[in-house]
Short mmCIF file of N, CA and C in Angstrom, two decimals:
data_model
loop_
_atom_site.label_atom_id
_atom_site.label_comp_id
_atom_site.label_asym_id
_atom_site.label_seq_id
_atom_site.Cartn_x
_atom_site.Cartn_y
_atom_site.Cartn_z
N MET A 1 42.78 16.92 4.63
CA MET A 1 42.33 18.39 4.50
C MET A 1 43.26 19.50 3.75
N THR A 2 44.33 19.18 4.58
CA THR A 2 45.59 19.90 3.58
C THR A 2 45.46 19.27 2.32
N GLY A 3 45.74 18.09 2.05
CA GLY A 3 46.05 17.66 0.64
C GLY A 3 45.12 18.27 -0.08
N THR A 4 43.65 18.06 0.08
CA THR A 4 42.56 19.09 -0.63
C THR A 4 42.88 20.02 -0.99
N ALA A 5 43.14 20.89 0.10
CA ALA A 5 43.39 22.46 0.08
C ALA A 5 44.76 22.52 -0.99
N THR A 6 45.54 21.98 -0.95
CA THR A 6 46.75 21.94 -1.70
C THR A 6 46.40 21.72 -3.39
N LYS A 7 45.55 20.54 -3.38
CA LYS A 7 45.16 19.99 -4.81
C LYS A 7 44.02 21.52 -5.24
N LEU A 8 43.15 22.08 -4.50
CA LEU A 8 42.54 23.21 -4.94
C LEU A 8 43.31 24.30 -5.26
N TRP A 9 44.09 24.59 -4.65
CA TRP A 9 45.16 25.75 -4.46
C TRP A 9 46.25 25.71 -6.10
N THR A 10 46.34 24.45 -6.32
CA THR A 10 47.23 24.28 -7.61
C THR A 10 46.51 24.18 -8.76
N LEU A 11 44.93 24.08 -8.65
CA LEU A 11 44.12 24.44 -9.65
C LEU A 11 43.97 25.76 -10.32
N LEU A 12 44.33 26.75 -9.20
CA LEU A 12 44.10 28.02 -9.74
C LEU A 12 45.14 28.54 -10.39
N SER A 13 44.94 29.62 -11.18
CA SER A 13 45.86 30.33 -11.87
C SER A 13 46.58 31.42 -11.12
N ALA A 14 47.21 32.04 -11.54
CA ALA A 14 48.19 32.79 -10.74
C ALA A 14 47.26 34.45 -10.45
N ARG A 15 46.56 34.52 -11.17
CA ARG A 15 45.30 35.87 -11.07
C ARG A 15 44.34 35.04 -9.94
N GLU A 16 43.95 34.09 -9.84
CA GLU A 16 42.85 33.54 -9.03
C GLU A 16 43.70 33.56 -7.66
N ARG A 17 44.99 32.99 -7.85
CA ARG A 17 45.54 32.95 -6.42
C ARG A 17 45.71 34.21 -5.52
N ARG A 18 46.25 35.38 -6.64
CA ARG A 18 45.95 36.70 -5.85
C ARG A 18 44.90 36.78 -5.47
N ARG A 19 43.53 36.87 -6.04
CA ARG A 19 42.23 36.80 -5.68
C ARG A 19 41.96 36.10 -4.43
N ALA A 20 42.45 34.89 -4.49
CA ALA A 20 42.28 34.46 -3.07
C ALA A 20 43.16 34.68 -1.83
N LEU A 21 43.87 35.30 -2.03
CA LEU A 21 44.82 35.59 -0.92
C LEU A 21 43.90 37.11 -0.38
N LEU A 22 43.58 38.02 -1.59
CA LEU A 22 42.67 39.07 -1.14
C LEU A 22 41.51 38.73 -0.38
N LEU A 23 41.03 37.56 -0.77
CA LEU A 23 40.01 37.38 -0.11
C LEU A 23 39.79 36.61 1.02
N VAL A 24 41.13 36.08 1.38
CA VAL A 24 41.34 35.74 2.84
C VAL A 24 41.77 37.26 3.60
N LEU A 25 42.25 38.15 3.46
CA LEU A 25 42.46 39.26 3.87
C LEU A 25 40.83 40.00 4.08
N LEU A 26 40.18 39.70 3.25
CA LEU A 26 39.05 39.92 3.31
C LEU A 26 38.01 39.32 4.40
N MET A 27 38.05 38.29 4.52
CA MET A 27 37.86 37.15 5.77
C MET A 27 38.48 37.34 6.94
N PHE A 28 39.30 37.97 7.25
CA PHE A 28 40.11 38.70 8.18
C PHE A 28 39.12 39.73 8.55
N ALA A 29 39.10 40.79 7.86
CA ALA A 29 38.33 41.84 8.34
C ALA A 29 37.00 41.67 8.44
N VAL A 30 36.36 40.71 8.07
CA VAL A 30 35.03 40.26 8.11
C VAL A 30 34.82 39.79 9.84
N GLY A 31 35.89 38.98 10.25
CA GLY A 31 36.37 38.29 11.61
C GLY A 31 35.98 39.49 12.50
N LEU A 32 37.38 40.73 12.18
CA LEU A 32 37.35 41.56 13.10
C LEU A 32 36.04 42.32 12.99
N ALA A 33 35.34 42.95 12.08
CA ALA A 33 33.96 43.37 12.02
C ALA A 33 33.21 42.86 12.71
N GLU A 34 32.84 41.42 12.57
CA GLU A 34 32.03 40.77 13.47
C GLU A 34 32.43 40.73 14.88
N ILE A 35 33.32 40.40 15.22
CA ILE A 35 33.81 40.72 16.88
C ILE A 35 33.67 42.33 17.15
N THR A 36 34.00 43.21 16.49
CA THR A 36 34.20 44.52 17.09
C THR A 36 32.37 44.87 17.27
N GLY A 37 31.30 44.28 16.23
CA GLY A 37 30.04 44.50 16.19
C GLY A 37 29.64 43.99 17.42
N LEU A 38 29.86 42.77 17.80
CA LEU A 38 29.37 41.86 19.04
C LEU A 38 29.50 42.87 20.32
N MET A 39 30.95 43.26 20.32
CA MET A 39 31.44 43.88 21.85
C MET A 39 31.16 45.57 21.99
N SER A 40 30.52 45.85 20.69
CA SER A 40 29.94 47.10 20.88
C SER A 40 28.48 47.11 21.44
N ILE A 41 28.07 45.83 21.47
CA ILE A 41 26.67 45.63 22.21
C ILE A 41 26.69 45.77 23.56
N VAL A 42 27.95 45.21 24.15
CA VAL A 42 28.29 45.37 25.82
C VAL A 42 28.43 46.36 26.19
N PRO A 43 28.80 47.85 25.58
CA PRO A 43 28.63 49.20 26.37
C PRO A 43 27.01 49.45 26.06
N LEU A 44 26.31 49.24 25.01
CA LEU A 44 25.05 49.75 25.07
C LEU A 44 24.22 48.91 26.28
N VAL A 45 24.38 47.74 26.45
CA VAL A 45 23.56 47.12 27.23
C VAL A 45 23.96 47.52 28.75
N ALA A 46 25.28 47.70 29.16
CA ALA A 46 25.78 48.51 30.16
C ALA A 46 24.93 49.79 30.65
N ALA A 47 24.98 50.50 29.58
CA ALA A 47 24.34 51.96 29.73
C ALA A 47 22.93 51.70 30.05
N LEU A 48 22.24 50.97 29.35
CA LEU A 48 21.12 50.75 29.48
C LEU A 48 20.42 50.00 30.89
N THR A 49 21.65 49.32 31.50
CA THR A 49 20.83 48.52 32.46
C THR A 49 21.69 49.27 33.77
N SER A 50 22.55 50.00 33.71
CA SER A 50 23.06 50.68 34.89
C SER A 50 23.74 51.86 34.67
N SER A 51 23.73 52.81 35.69
CA SER A 51 24.33 54.03 35.48
C SER A 51 25.99 54.20 35.75
N THR A 52 26.42 53.06 35.64
CA THR A 52 28.07 53.12 35.82
C THR A 52 28.56 52.87 34.47
N ASP A 53 29.84 53.28 34.48
CA ASP A 53 30.39 53.28 33.22
C ASP A 53 30.35 51.95 32.60
N PRO A 54 29.91 52.27 31.08
CA PRO A 54 29.53 50.84 30.53
C PRO A 54 30.63 50.23 29.93
N CYS A 55 31.97 50.95 29.97
CA CYS A 55 33.41 50.44 29.50
C CYS A 55 33.84 49.32 30.62
N ALA A 56 33.65 49.60 32.04
CA ALA A 56 34.05 48.91 33.22
C ALA A 56 33.77 47.39 32.89
N ARG A 57 32.70 46.82 32.63
CA ARG A 57 32.64 45.67 32.68
C ARG A 57 33.34 44.55 31.42
N LEU A 58 34.32 45.58 30.25
CA LEU A 58 34.82 44.80 29.53
C LEU A 58 36.37 44.33 29.97
N GLY A 59 36.58 44.54 31.33
CA GLY A 59 37.94 44.03 31.77
C GLY A 59 38.79 45.18 31.34
N LEU A 60 39.87 45.12 32.15
CA LEU A 60 41.09 46.28 31.98
C LEU A 60 41.59 46.76 30.70
N ALA A 61 42.02 45.85 29.87
CA ALA A 61 42.34 46.38 28.45
C ALA A 61 41.74 46.78 27.81
N ALA A 62 40.52 45.95 27.46
CA ALA A 62 39.33 46.45 26.58
C ALA A 62 38.60 47.67 27.07
N GLY A 63 38.40 47.60 28.52
CA GLY A 63 37.85 48.95 28.83
C GLY A 63 38.38 50.13 28.62
N ALA A 64 39.78 49.98 28.45
CA ALA A 64 40.44 51.50 28.39
C ALA A 64 40.34 51.73 27.31
N VAL A 65 40.48 50.54 26.36
CA VAL A 65 40.08 51.00 24.64
C VAL A 65 38.88 51.25 24.34
N CYS A 66 37.76 50.90 25.19
CA CYS A 66 36.41 51.13 25.13
C CYS A 66 36.09 52.63 25.28
N SER A 67 36.66 53.04 26.59
CA SER A 67 36.45 54.59 27.32
C SER A 67 37.41 55.38 26.28
N LYS A 68 38.24 55.06 25.86
CA LYS A 68 38.99 56.41 24.31
C LYS A 68 38.30 56.27 23.41
N LEU A 69 37.81 54.97 23.03
CA LEU A 69 36.80 54.80 21.48
C LEU A 69 35.63 55.58 21.90
N LEU A 70 34.79 55.30 23.06
CA LEU A 70 33.59 55.72 22.70
C LEU A 70 33.36 57.31 22.94
N PRO A 71 32.39 57.97 21.95
CA PRO A 71 32.30 59.20 22.13
C PRO A 71 31.59 59.77 23.06
N THR A 72 30.72 59.04 23.82
CA THR A 72 29.85 59.52 24.75
C THR A 72 28.99 58.27 25.44
N ARG A 73 28.18 58.49 26.47
CA ARG A 73 27.76 57.46 27.11
C ARG A 73 26.14 57.02 26.87
N ASP A 74 25.68 58.18 25.73
CA ASP A 74 24.19 58.12 25.43
C ASP A 74 24.00 56.92 25.02
N PRO A 75 22.78 56.36 25.08
CA PRO A 75 22.17 55.01 24.91
C PRO A 75 22.15 54.82 23.41
N TYR A 76 21.57 56.08 23.15
CA TYR A 76 20.98 56.31 21.35
C TYR A 76 22.18 56.41 20.39
N VAL A 77 23.47 57.00 21.05
CA VAL A 77 24.67 57.02 20.10
C VAL A 77 25.00 55.40 20.23
N LEU A 78 25.35 55.11 21.58
CA LEU A 78 25.59 53.75 21.76
C LEU A 78 24.94 52.60 20.61
N GLY A 79 23.48 52.66 20.76
CA GLY A 79 23.09 52.11 19.73
C GLY A 79 23.00 52.41 18.48
N ALA A 80 23.17 53.35 18.04
CA ALA A 80 23.57 53.60 16.42
C ALA A 80 24.81 53.18 16.37
N PHE A 81 26.23 53.51 17.33
CA PHE A 81 27.12 53.03 16.99
C PHE A 81 27.53 51.46 16.64
N ALA A 82 26.64 50.74 17.62
CA ALA A 82 26.74 49.45 17.53
C ALA A 82 25.76 48.70 16.29
N PHE A 83 24.68 49.37 15.68
CA PHE A 83 24.06 49.08 14.70
C PHE A 83 24.93 49.34 13.36
N ALA A 84 25.76 50.71 13.35
CA ALA A 84 26.69 50.89 12.25
C ALA A 84 27.81 49.78 12.13
N LEU A 85 28.29 49.14 13.39
CA LEU A 85 29.13 48.08 13.22
C LEU A 85 28.60 47.14 12.71
N ILE A 86 27.79 46.63 13.25
CA ILE A 86 26.93 44.89 12.74
C ILE A 86 26.54 45.46 11.54
N ALA A 87 26.17 46.75 10.81
CA ALA A 87 25.69 46.68 9.49
C ALA A 87 27.16 46.58 8.67
N LEU A 88 28.27 46.99 9.24
CA LEU A 88 29.63 46.92 8.10
C LEU A 88 29.82 45.68 8.25
N SER A 89 29.86 44.73 9.57
CA SER A 89 29.96 43.55 9.24
C SER A 89 29.30 42.74 8.53
N ASN A 90 28.04 43.04 8.44
CA ASN A 90 27.26 42.15 7.47
C ASN A 90 27.29 42.52 5.77
N LEU A 91 28.00 43.80 5.69
CA LEU A 91 28.37 44.22 4.41
C LEU A 91 29.51 43.57 4.02
N LEU A 92 30.14 43.29 4.90
CA LEU A 92 31.73 42.74 4.41
C LEU A 92 31.37 41.49 4.33
N ALA A 93 30.71 40.53 5.12
CA ALA A 93 30.30 39.13 5.03
C ALA A 93 29.74 39.16 3.39
N PHE A 94 28.71 39.99 3.13
CA PHE A 94 28.05 39.85 1.84
C PHE A 94 29.32 40.05 0.93
N LEU A 95 30.50 41.06 1.02
CA LEU A 95 31.28 41.04 -0.28
C LEU A 95 32.02 39.93 -0.06
N VAL A 96 32.37 38.98 0.78
CA VAL A 96 33.01 37.94 1.02
C VAL A 96 32.25 36.83 0.35
N VAL A 97 31.02 36.57 0.33
CA VAL A 97 29.87 36.00 -0.12
C VAL A 97 29.98 36.08 -1.84
N TRP A 98 30.15 37.25 -2.02
CA TRP A 98 29.91 37.51 -3.69
C TRP A 98 31.27 37.51 -4.21
N PHE A 99 32.24 37.94 -3.71
CA PHE A 99 33.88 37.44 -4.17
C PHE A 99 33.68 36.05 -4.29
N SER A 100 33.47 35.32 -3.29
CA SER A 100 33.69 33.90 -3.42
C SER A 100 32.87 33.07 -4.61
N ALA A 101 31.53 33.72 -4.89
CA ALA A 101 30.63 33.30 -5.99
C ALA A 101 31.29 33.65 -7.25
N ARG A 102 31.95 34.95 -7.32
CA ARG A 102 32.78 35.22 -8.43
C ARG A 102 33.71 34.53 -8.86
N MET A 103 34.56 34.23 -7.87
CA MET A 103 35.76 33.26 -7.81
C MET A 103 35.53 31.83 -8.49
N THR A 104 34.26 31.46 -7.80
CA THR A 104 33.91 30.00 -8.06
C THR A 104 33.59 30.19 -9.67
N TRP A 105 32.67 30.92 -9.96
CA TRP A 105 32.32 31.43 -11.38
C TRP A 105 33.53 31.31 -12.47
N SER A 106 34.71 32.11 -12.12
CA SER A 106 35.78 32.29 -12.88
C SER A 106 36.43 30.74 -13.11
N VAL A 107 36.39 30.15 -11.85
CA VAL A 107 37.35 28.68 -11.88
C VAL A 107 36.60 27.78 -12.70
N TRP A 108 35.15 27.83 -12.60
CA TRP A 108 34.61 27.19 -13.12
C TRP A 108 34.36 27.34 -15.16
N ARG A 109 34.71 28.47 -15.38
CA ARG A 109 34.81 28.69 -16.49
C ARG A 109 35.93 28.39 -17.27
N ARG A 110 37.02 28.81 -16.31
CA ARG A 110 38.38 28.38 -17.08
C ARG A 110 38.47 26.75 -16.81
N LEU A 111 37.93 26.14 -16.20
CA LEU A 111 38.09 24.70 -16.06
C LEU A 111 37.39 24.19 -17.20
N SER A 112 36.28 24.69 -17.36
CA SER A 112 35.33 24.07 -18.64
C SER A 112 36.03 24.20 -19.88
N ALA A 113 36.40 25.55 -19.97
CA ALA A 113 37.36 25.81 -21.25
C ALA A 113 38.40 24.84 -21.25
N HIS A 114 39.18 24.63 -20.16
CA HIS A 114 40.02 23.73 -20.26
C HIS A 114 40.02 22.47 -20.59
N VAL A 115 38.84 21.83 -20.13
CA VAL A 115 38.08 20.19 -20.50
C VAL A 115 37.45 20.41 -21.78
N PHE A 116 37.02 21.82 -22.54
CA PHE A 116 36.93 21.35 -24.08
C PHE A 116 37.77 21.81 -25.08
N ALA A 117 38.79 21.97 -24.31
CA ALA A 117 40.17 21.92 -25.20
C ALA A 117 40.93 21.05 -25.20
N ALA A 118 40.86 20.06 -24.37
CA ALA A 118 41.22 18.75 -24.07
C ALA A 118 40.20 17.66 -25.16
N TYR A 119 38.81 18.04 -25.27
CA TYR A 119 37.92 17.29 -26.10
C TYR A 119 38.47 17.72 -27.51
N LEU A 120 38.87 19.14 -28.11
CA LEU A 120 39.08 19.43 -29.11
C LEU A 120 40.51 19.05 -29.75
N GLN A 121 41.38 18.45 -28.98
CA GLN A 121 42.65 17.72 -29.23
C GLN A 121 42.52 16.28 -29.84
N LYS A 122 41.33 15.91 -29.26
CA LYS A 122 40.90 14.58 -29.71
C LYS A 122 40.91 14.37 -31.28
N PRO A 123 41.60 13.27 -31.64
CA PRO A 123 41.26 12.49 -33.25
C PRO A 123 39.69 12.87 -33.58
N TYR A 124 39.54 13.27 -34.94
CA TYR A 124 38.23 13.33 -35.49
C TYR A 124 37.64 11.91 -35.17
N GLU A 125 38.06 10.73 -35.24
CA GLU A 125 37.56 9.59 -35.09
C GLU A 125 36.72 9.38 -33.69
N PHE A 126 37.83 9.84 -32.58
CA PHE A 126 37.19 9.76 -31.17
C PHE A 126 35.54 10.40 -31.36
N PHE A 127 35.24 10.74 -32.02
CA PHE A 127 33.78 11.78 -31.95
C PHE A 127 32.72 10.64 -33.06
N PHE A 128 33.33 9.72 -33.43
CA PHE A 128 32.37 8.83 -33.83
C PHE A 128 31.70 7.94 -32.88
N GLU A 129 32.29 7.64 -32.04
CA GLU A 129 31.86 7.01 -30.90
C GLU A 129 31.16 7.42 -29.72
N THR A 130 31.39 8.97 -29.50
CA THR A 130 31.13 9.74 -28.63
C THR A 130 30.12 10.72 -28.80
N HIS A 131 29.10 10.83 -28.19
CA HIS A 131 27.98 11.45 -28.51
C HIS A 131 28.00 12.85 -27.80
N SER A 132 27.60 14.29 -28.66
CA SER A 132 27.67 15.92 -28.53
C SER A 132 27.10 15.89 -26.94
N SER A 133 26.38 15.21 -26.48
CA SER A 133 25.53 15.21 -25.14
C SER A 133 26.44 15.06 -24.27
N GLY A 134 27.29 13.47 -24.66
CA GLY A 134 28.06 13.60 -23.29
C GLY A 134 29.39 14.29 -23.25
N VAL A 135 29.90 14.89 -24.35
CA VAL A 135 30.74 16.02 -24.32
C VAL A 135 30.35 17.15 -23.64
N VAL A 136 28.85 17.63 -23.76
CA VAL A 136 28.75 18.77 -23.10
C VAL A 136 28.45 18.59 -21.86
N LYS A 137 27.81 17.32 -21.39
CA LYS A 137 27.53 16.92 -20.13
C LYS A 137 29.24 16.89 -19.02
N ASN A 138 30.11 16.50 -19.66
CA ASN A 138 31.52 16.47 -19.31
C ASN A 138 31.96 18.04 -18.92
N VAL A 139 31.93 18.60 -20.10
CA VAL A 139 32.28 19.87 -20.17
C VAL A 139 31.71 21.01 -19.31
N VAL A 140 30.25 21.28 -19.30
CA VAL A 140 29.72 21.83 -18.42
C VAL A 140 29.32 21.35 -17.14
N PHE A 141 28.24 20.38 -17.11
CA PHE A 141 27.87 19.85 -15.93
C PHE A 141 28.72 19.38 -14.94
N GLU A 142 29.75 18.58 -15.08
CA GLU A 142 30.83 18.06 -14.44
C GLU A 142 31.69 19.20 -13.70
N THR A 143 32.23 19.98 -14.73
CA THR A 143 32.72 21.17 -13.95
C THR A 143 32.19 22.13 -13.24
N GLU A 144 31.01 22.33 -13.54
CA GLU A 144 29.79 22.99 -12.61
C GLU A 144 29.74 22.21 -11.43
N ARG A 145 29.39 21.18 -11.43
CA ARG A 145 29.47 20.34 -10.22
C ARG A 145 30.72 20.43 -9.32
N PHE A 146 32.12 20.39 -9.92
CA PHE A 146 33.20 20.41 -9.22
C PHE A 146 33.22 21.85 -8.55
N ALA A 147 32.79 22.95 -9.33
CA ALA A 147 32.68 24.48 -9.05
C ALA A 147 31.91 24.74 -7.83
N HIS A 148 30.77 23.96 -7.84
CA HIS A 148 29.65 24.56 -6.78
C HIS A 148 29.48 23.55 -5.62
N LEU A 149 30.04 22.02 -5.84
CA LEU A 149 30.03 21.02 -4.75
C LEU A 149 31.34 21.00 -4.10
N VAL A 150 32.38 21.36 -4.60
CA VAL A 150 33.50 21.36 -3.99
C VAL A 150 34.33 22.64 -3.77
N PHE A 151 34.12 23.36 -4.49
CA PHE A 151 35.08 24.81 -4.63
C PHE A 151 34.40 25.98 -3.54
N MET A 152 33.21 25.95 -3.87
CA MET A 152 32.25 26.93 -3.12
C MET A 152 32.32 26.19 -1.75
N PRO A 153 32.00 25.36 -1.37
CA PRO A 153 32.10 25.20 -0.21
C PRO A 153 33.64 24.78 0.84
N ALA A 154 34.59 24.69 -0.14
CA ALA A 154 35.91 24.77 0.41
C ALA A 154 36.12 26.45 0.64
N LEU A 155 35.76 27.25 -0.30
CA LEU A 155 35.91 28.76 0.44
C LEU A 155 35.11 29.25 1.44
N ILE A 156 33.55 28.61 1.77
CA ILE A 156 32.95 28.86 2.71
C ILE A 156 33.45 28.70 4.25
N LEU A 157 33.92 27.24 3.98
CA LEU A 157 34.72 26.63 5.12
C LEU A 157 35.64 27.40 5.38
N ALA A 158 36.77 28.11 4.48
CA ALA A 158 37.90 28.76 4.92
C ALA A 158 37.33 30.26 5.56
N SER A 159 36.33 30.80 4.90
CA SER A 159 36.04 31.90 5.73
C SER A 159 35.49 31.48 6.78
N ARG A 160 34.46 30.75 7.42
CA ARG A 160 34.24 30.30 8.90
C ARG A 160 35.36 30.18 9.45
N ILE A 161 36.31 29.54 9.02
CA ILE A 161 37.51 29.30 9.93
C ILE A 161 38.28 30.74 10.28
N ILE A 162 38.47 31.22 9.19
CA ILE A 162 39.19 32.60 9.54
C ILE A 162 38.59 33.27 10.18
N VAL A 163 36.90 33.47 10.09
CA VAL A 163 36.35 34.10 11.25
C VAL A 163 36.67 33.79 12.46
N ALA A 164 36.23 32.68 13.18
CA ALA A 164 36.34 31.82 14.27
C ALA A 164 38.23 32.27 14.62
N ALA A 165 38.99 32.44 14.00
CA ALA A 165 40.22 32.43 14.10
C ALA A 165 40.52 34.07 14.49
N ALA A 166 39.82 34.88 13.90
CA ALA A 166 39.94 36.37 14.14
C ALA A 166 39.10 36.70 15.53
N VAL A 167 37.89 35.85 15.54
CA VAL A 167 37.55 36.30 17.23
C VAL A 167 38.14 35.62 18.23
N VAL A 168 38.58 34.32 18.27
CA VAL A 168 39.47 33.90 19.07
C VAL A 168 40.54 34.49 19.36
N LEU A 169 41.24 35.27 18.47
CA LEU A 169 42.31 35.84 18.71
C LEU A 169 42.26 37.58 19.34
N VAL A 170 41.21 38.04 18.87
CA VAL A 170 40.56 39.43 19.92
C VAL A 170 40.28 38.86 21.17
N VAL A 171 39.64 37.55 21.37
CA VAL A 171 38.85 37.16 22.48
C VAL A 171 40.47 37.28 23.81
N LEU A 172 41.51 36.55 22.95
CA LEU A 172 42.71 36.22 23.56
C LEU A 172 43.63 37.63 24.18
N VAL A 173 43.59 38.67 22.93
CA VAL A 173 44.00 40.00 23.17
C VAL A 173 43.28 40.80 24.32
N VAL A 174 41.62 40.44 24.22
CA VAL A 174 41.18 41.28 25.28
C VAL A 174 41.03 40.59 26.85
N ASP A 175 41.02 39.66 26.97
CA ASP A 175 41.17 39.04 27.98
C ASP A 175 41.74 37.59 27.94
N PRO A 176 43.08 37.30 28.13
CA PRO A 176 43.50 36.15 27.72
C PRO A 176 43.10 34.92 29.12
N VAL A 177 43.05 35.26 30.27
CA VAL A 177 42.58 34.35 31.09
C VAL A 177 41.22 33.90 30.84
N VAL A 178 40.37 34.92 30.41
CA VAL A 178 38.95 33.95 30.34
C VAL A 178 39.14 33.03 28.89
N SER A 179 40.11 33.41 28.18
CA SER A 179 40.04 32.66 26.83
C SER A 179 40.99 31.46 27.20
N VAL A 180 41.67 31.41 28.12
CA VAL A 180 42.54 30.35 28.46
C VAL A 180 41.92 29.17 29.17
N GLY A 181 40.89 29.50 29.80
CA GLY A 181 39.74 28.99 30.47
C GLY A 181 38.78 28.50 29.67
N ILE A 182 38.42 29.02 29.08
CA ILE A 182 37.40 28.81 27.84
C ILE A 182 37.95 27.64 26.96
N LEU A 183 39.41 27.84 26.72
CA LEU A 183 39.92 26.64 25.86
C LEU A 183 40.08 25.61 26.75
N ALA A 184 40.42 25.43 27.83
CA ALA A 184 40.68 24.49 28.59
C ALA A 184 39.51 23.85 28.98
#
């Protein structure tokens, strides 16, 4: 797995590597936004089901942060807050997919231009035995297959791993005892 990731990393240009690092940062933001959106539902459900403090069910550390961040205990405000956070996480997830698709297209375009340039470097006699449809197939379809069947799934896998890592980190910070119990 790391060997494949290393080979994919070496295929990227310097500009694409910078974009990939920015994409990783955006993926971490998606993970944090998703867990924040999910955690915002807990005070809403607590406010709807009981009259006690909705932040009390989150534990000591998260409850203290929750009671400082929540502007009110009104269920309508809490519902709007939860909806806004979940909508923000969905917007960030959309941006990750969009930037991933743009990066995949950029890699595909650059690789196909590179393969086409390699064909153009061949001697003229090479094309006597090579049909132009074979050249087009190799330049366009094979590089497209690589970009869409290898590179894009690798980006999706990386984003899901990063989001899961962000969720685990937030759970570790919020309640370490529960997270250690879950991991055990």
